């Protein structure tokens, strides 16, 4: 699930929901790739690789 920021972050961030602990852990990674490609499609510079690496580091952290 993608959603906008709330409060002070409204219009500044995009939140990626993973729907709790039973969710497939790589779903947010897939969402980051899709979001990065969409941003690139409209001319925004997006470092998809860095986003994926950061997300995978978090997944790895939680697995250990």
CSV table of C-alpha atoms in Angstrom, one decimal:
chain,number,residue,atom,x,y,z
A,1,UNK,CA,0.0,0.0,0.0
A,2,UNK,CA,1.3,3.5,-0.9
A,3,UNK,CA,0.1,6.5,1.1
A,4,UNK,CA,1.1,10.1,1.5
A,5,UNK,CA,2.7,11.6,4.6
A,6,UNK,CA,0.6,13.0,7.4
A,7,UNK,CA,1.0,16.2,9.5
A,8,UNK,CA,4.3,17.9,8.9
A,9,UNK,CA,5.3,15.3,6.3
A,10,UNK,CA,2.2,15.9,4.2
A,11,UNK,CA,3.3,16.4,0.6
A,12,UNK,CA,6.9,15.5,1.5
A,13,UNK,CA,7.0,11.7,1.7
A,14,UNK,CA,5.4,8.6,0.4
A,15,UNK,CA,4.8,5.8,2.9
A,16,UNK,CA,5.0,2.2,1.8
A,17,UNK,CA,2.9,-0.1,3.9
A,18,UNK,CA,3.8,-3.8,4.3
A,19,UNK,CA,0.6,-4.9,6.1
A,20,UNK,CA,2.1,-6.3,9.3
A,21,UNK,CA,4.4,-9.1,10.3
A,22,UNK,CA,2.7,-11.8,8.3
A,23,UNK,CA,3.3,-9.9,5.0
A,24,UNK,CA,5.8,-11.0,2.3
A,25,UNK,CA,9.0,-9.1,3.4
A,26,UNK,CA,10.1,-8.2,-0.1
A,27,UNK,CA,6.9,-6.5,-1.0
A,28,UNK,CA,8.3,-3.0,0.1
A,29,UNK,CA,11.4,-3.7,-2.1
A,30,UNK,CA,9.2,-4.4,-5.1
A,31,UNK,CA,7.3,-1.2,-4.3
A,32,UNK,CA,10.5,0.8,-4.2
A,33,UNK,CA,11.5,-0.4,-7.6
A,34,UNK,CA,8.1,0.4,-9.1
A,35,UNK,CA,8.1,3.8,-7.5
A,36,UNK,CA,11.7,4.6,-8.6
A,37,UNK,CA,10.8,3.6,-12.2
A,38,UNK,CA,7.7,5.8,-12.1
A,39,UNK,CA,9.7,8.7,-10.8
A,40,UNK,CA,12.3,8.2,-13.5
A,41,UNK,CA,9.5,8.1,-16.1
A,42,UNK,CA,8.5,11.7,-15.2
A,43,UNK,CA,12.1,12.9,-15.2
A,44,UNK,CA,13.0,12.7,-11.5
A,45,UNK,CA,16.4,11.4,-10.6
A,46,UNK,CA,15.9,8.3,-8.5
A,47,UNK,CA,18.7,6.0,-7.2
A,48,UNK,CA,16.7,2.8,-7.2
A,49,UNK,CA,19.7,0.7,-6.3
A,50,UNK,CA,20.4,2.6,-3.1
A,51,UNK,CA,16.8,2.4,-2.1
A,52,UNK,CA,16.7,-1.4,-2.7
A,53,UNK,CA,20.0,-1.9,-0.8
A,54,UNK,CA,18.7,0.1,2.2
A,55,UNK,CA,15.4,-1.9,2.2
A,56,UNK,CA,17.2,-5.2,2.0
A,57,UNK,CA,19.6,-4.2,4.8
A,58,UNK,CA,16.5,-3.7,6.9
A,59,UNK,CA,15.1,-7.1,5.9
A,60,UNK,CA,18.4,-8.7,6.7
A,61,UNK,CA,18.6,-7.0,10.0
A,62,UNK,CA,15.2,-8.3,11.0
A,63,UNK,CA,16.1,-11.9,9.9
A,64,UNK,CA,19.1,-12.0,12.2
